[in-house]
Short mmCIF file of C-alpha atoms and ligand atoms in Angstrom, two decimals:
data_model
loop_
_atom_site.label_atom_id
_atom_site.label_comp_id
_atom_site.label_asym_id
_atom_site.label_seq_id
_atom_site.Cartn_x
_atom_site.Cartn_y
_atom_site.Cartn_z
CA MET A 1 -62.17 -7.78 -8.56
CA PRO A 2 -63.13 -7.27 -12.22
CA THR A 3 -60.63 -5.25 -14.24
CA LEU A 4 -62.10 -2.13 -15.75
CA ALA A 5 -60.15 -0.31 -18.45
CA VAL A 6 -60.66 3.14 -19.97
CA TYR A 7 -59.68 3.80 -23.59
CA PRO A 8 -59.65 7.60 -23.92
CA GLY A 9 -59.37 9.67 -27.08
CA SER A 10 -60.85 12.17 -29.46
CA PHE A 11 -62.17 9.61 -31.97
CA ASP A 12 -62.81 12.28 -34.63
CA PRO A 13 -63.58 9.95 -36.32
CA LEU A 14 -63.40 6.39 -35.04
CA THR A 15 -61.03 4.36 -37.26
CA ASN A 16 -60.58 0.64 -37.73
CA GLY A 17 -57.34 1.05 -35.78
CA HIS A 18 -59.38 2.22 -32.76
CA VAL A 19 -61.87 -0.61 -33.31
CA ASP A 20 -59.03 -3.13 -33.33
CA ILE A 21 -57.62 -1.78 -30.04
CA ILE A 22 -61.07 -1.77 -28.39
CA LEU A 23 -61.72 -5.39 -29.39
CA ARG A 24 -58.30 -6.41 -28.06
CA GLY A 25 -59.03 -4.53 -24.82
CA ALA A 26 -62.45 -6.19 -24.53
CA ARG A 27 -60.72 -9.59 -24.67
CA LEU A 28 -58.09 -8.67 -22.10
CA PHE A 29 -60.19 -6.78 -19.55
CA ASP A 30 -63.57 -7.53 -18.01
CA ARG A 31 -64.94 -4.26 -19.28
CA ILE A 32 -63.60 -1.42 -21.42
CA ILE A 33 -65.00 2.10 -21.46
CA VAL A 34 -64.39 4.08 -24.66
CA ALA A 35 -64.12 7.58 -23.16
CA ILE A 36 -64.52 10.36 -25.72
CA LEU A 37 -62.93 13.65 -24.73
CA VAL A 38 -65.35 16.59 -24.80
CA ASN A 39 -63.95 19.67 -26.58
CA ALA A 40 -60.61 18.14 -27.54
CA GLU A 41 -60.60 20.30 -30.67
CA LYS A 42 -62.33 23.59 -31.11
CA ALA A 43 -63.86 22.52 -34.45
CA PRO A 44 -64.18 18.73 -34.61
CA LEU A 45 -65.53 17.28 -37.86
CA PHE A 46 -67.87 14.96 -35.94
CA SER A 47 -69.93 16.35 -33.08
CA MET A 48 -69.71 14.67 -29.69
CA GLU A 49 -73.21 13.23 -30.23
CA GLU A 50 -72.18 11.74 -33.57
CA ARG A 51 -69.02 10.21 -32.16
CA VAL A 52 -70.98 8.62 -29.28
CA GLU A 53 -73.70 7.39 -31.65
CA ILE A 54 -71.19 5.87 -34.13
CA THR A 55 -69.10 4.16 -31.44
CA ARG A 56 -72.22 2.75 -29.71
CA ALA A 57 -73.52 1.46 -33.05
CA VAL A 58 -70.21 -0.20 -33.95
CA PHE A 59 -70.02 -2.00 -30.59
CA ARG A 60 -73.75 -2.65 -30.10
CA THR A 61 -73.22 -6.42 -29.91
CA GLN A 62 -70.20 -6.22 -27.62
CA ALA A 63 -71.65 -6.38 -24.10
CA ASN A 64 -68.43 -5.43 -22.27
CA VAL A 65 -67.76 -2.29 -24.30
CA GLU A 66 -69.25 0.92 -22.93
CA VAL A 67 -69.17 4.35 -24.57
CA ASP A 68 -68.99 7.49 -22.44
CA THR A 69 -67.72 11.07 -22.61
CA PHE A 70 -65.42 12.90 -20.22
CA ASP A 71 -63.86 16.27 -19.61
CA GLY A 72 -61.24 17.49 -17.19
CA LEU A 73 -58.32 15.32 -16.15
CA LEU A 74 -58.33 11.77 -17.50
CA VAL A 75 -57.04 10.31 -14.23
CA ASP A 76 -59.92 11.94 -12.34
CA TYR A 77 -62.41 10.37 -14.74
CA VAL A 78 -60.69 6.95 -14.44
CA ALA A 79 -60.78 7.18 -10.62
CA ARG A 80 -64.43 8.28 -10.63
CA ARG A 81 -65.31 5.26 -12.76
CA GLN A 82 -63.29 3.05 -10.38
CA ALA A 83 -61.22 1.76 -13.30
CA GLN A 84 -57.67 0.52 -12.85
CA VAL A 85 -56.22 0.80 -16.34
CA ILE A 86 -55.82 3.35 -19.13
CA VAL A 87 -55.46 1.73 -22.55
CA ARG A 88 -53.62 3.52 -25.34
CA GLY A 89 -52.72 2.25 -28.78
CA LEU A 90 -49.13 2.46 -30.03
CA ARG A 91 -48.76 2.44 -33.80
CA ALA A 92 -45.21 3.48 -34.47
CA VAL A 93 -42.12 4.81 -32.75
CA SER A 94 -43.39 8.29 -33.58
CA ASP A 95 -46.30 7.79 -31.14
CA PHE A 96 -43.97 6.83 -28.36
CA GLU A 97 -42.68 10.19 -27.15
CA TYR A 98 -46.13 11.76 -26.68
CA GLU A 99 -47.57 8.57 -25.17
CA PHE A 100 -44.60 8.18 -22.82
CA GLN A 101 -45.04 11.77 -21.58
CA MET A 102 -48.76 11.28 -21.00
CA ALA A 103 -48.33 7.94 -19.26
CA LEU A 104 -45.70 9.35 -16.89
CA MET A 105 -47.72 12.47 -16.18
CA ASN A 106 -50.80 10.36 -15.45
CA GLN A 107 -48.67 8.09 -13.23
CA ARG A 108 -47.50 11.16 -11.29
CA LEU A 109 -51.06 12.46 -10.96
CA ASN A 110 -52.42 9.08 -9.79
CA GLY A 111 -49.93 6.31 -9.05
CA SER A 112 -52.60 3.65 -8.67
CA ILE A 113 -53.70 3.80 -12.33
CA GLU A 114 -51.65 1.84 -14.86
CA THR A 115 -51.31 2.72 -18.56
CA VAL A 116 -51.28 -0.32 -20.84
CA PHE A 117 -50.14 0.07 -24.44
CA MET A 118 -51.54 -2.16 -27.10
CA MET A 119 -50.47 -2.59 -30.74
CA PRO A 120 -53.13 -2.68 -33.43
CA ALA A 121 -52.92 -5.24 -36.24
CA GLU A 122 -50.18 -4.37 -38.67
CA GLN A 123 -52.56 -3.19 -41.43
CA TYR A 124 -53.79 -0.37 -39.16
CA THR A 125 -50.43 0.96 -38.01
CA TYR A 126 -50.41 3.92 -40.40
CA ILE A 127 -54.03 5.04 -39.90
CA SER A 128 -54.90 8.15 -37.92
CA SER A 129 -58.13 10.16 -37.67
CA ARG A 130 -56.27 13.17 -39.04
CA LEU A 131 -55.08 11.32 -42.16
CA ILE A 132 -58.54 9.84 -42.77
CA LYS A 133 -60.10 13.34 -42.73
CA GLU A 134 -57.41 14.73 -45.03
CA VAL A 135 -57.48 11.87 -47.55
CA PHE A 136 -61.27 11.75 -47.69
CA SER A 137 -61.68 15.52 -48.07
CA LEU A 138 -59.28 15.42 -51.04
CA GLY A 139 -61.24 12.65 -52.77
CA GLY A 140 -59.17 9.63 -51.65
CA ARG A 141 -60.70 6.26 -50.73
CA VAL A 142 -60.87 5.30 -47.05
CA ASN A 143 -62.90 2.09 -47.32
CA GLY A 144 -61.54 -0.62 -45.07
CA LEU A 145 -59.85 1.95 -42.86
CA VAL A 146 -62.92 3.18 -40.99
CA PRO A 147 -66.21 1.50 -40.04
CA ASP A 148 -68.84 1.67 -42.85
CA MET A 149 -70.94 4.03 -40.76
CA VAL A 150 -68.04 6.52 -40.51
CA GLU A 151 -67.47 6.35 -44.26
CA ALA A 152 -71.18 7.00 -44.91
CA ARG A 153 -71.15 9.98 -42.53
CA LEU A 154 -68.00 11.34 -44.19
CA ARG A 155 -69.77 11.12 -47.55
CA ASP A 156 -72.79 12.99 -46.14
CA LYS A 157 -70.56 15.72 -44.76
CA LEU A 158 -68.74 16.13 -48.06
CA ALA A 159 -72.06 16.29 -49.96
CA ALA A 160 -73.45 18.86 -47.53
CA HIS A 161 -70.29 20.88 -47.87
CA ALA A 162 -70.43 20.74 -51.71
CA GLY A 163 -74.12 21.75 -51.56
CA ARG A 164 -73.20 24.89 -49.59
CA LYS A 165 -70.63 26.05 -52.17
O1 PNS B 201 -57.10 10.67 -29.31
P1 PNS B 201 -56.15 11.66 -28.64
O2 PNS B 201 -56.48 13.06 -29.06
O3 PNS B 201 -54.71 11.29 -28.85
O4 PNS B 201 -56.43 11.54 -27.05
C1 PNS B 201 -55.74 12.37 -26.16
C2 PNS B 201 -56.33 12.23 -24.72
C3 PNS B 201 -57.83 12.45 -24.75
C4 PNS B 201 -56.03 10.86 -24.18
C5 PNS B 201 -55.63 13.32 -23.86
O5 PNS B 201 -55.68 14.53 -24.49
C6 PNS B 201 -56.26 13.44 -22.44
O6 PNS B 201 -56.14 12.55 -21.64
N1 PNS B 201 -56.93 14.58 -22.22
C7 PNS B 201 -57.63 14.84 -20.99
C8 PNS B 201 -56.95 15.92 -20.16
C9 PNS B 201 -55.80 15.35 -19.39
O7 PNS B 201 -55.93 14.52 -18.53
N2 PNS B 201 -54.57 15.85 -19.75
C10 PNS B 201 -53.34 15.39 -19.16
C11 PNS B 201 -52.83 14.14 -19.86
S1 PNS B 201 -51.27 13.70 -19.30
#
């Protein structure tokens, strides 16, 4: 039976750390679904449509990467998609506590779904969507840390914001 994995997250925005994990997952599993959580934050910087559009564009040549959205319980979505695995990235020890709690809660909710943790390449271990947004909004450079399309969209958003002032 082909192994189907779900990589859930907010992806606001997609970073090169996420891209690295998705490519690793696509090599390990027959198919990986990037599942973007609807309404994770009340005021996301990137709309759901933008996040889906960007992620689809970045992986357009990767036939076994699918992009989808979900709401409600992650384990219910995973079961509905008949996937067997949840993929999460682990960057540093600081991620561990939250990830451990989520993995055990998901295991309790549905014991037939396994969580698999994957490490990104070392150069991405300090990147997070939150830091990218903060650094960029304060004028810092984020090239090489996010896909070019994300950087371009960040620039558009900053210009639109400056235009409104
Ligand atoms: O990128 P994030 O914000 O760290 O992703 C968190 C995510 C989406 C994996 C988590 O919030 C989640 O699974 N939400 C769906 C609701 C749910 O199932 N909650 C219980 C998790 S134990």
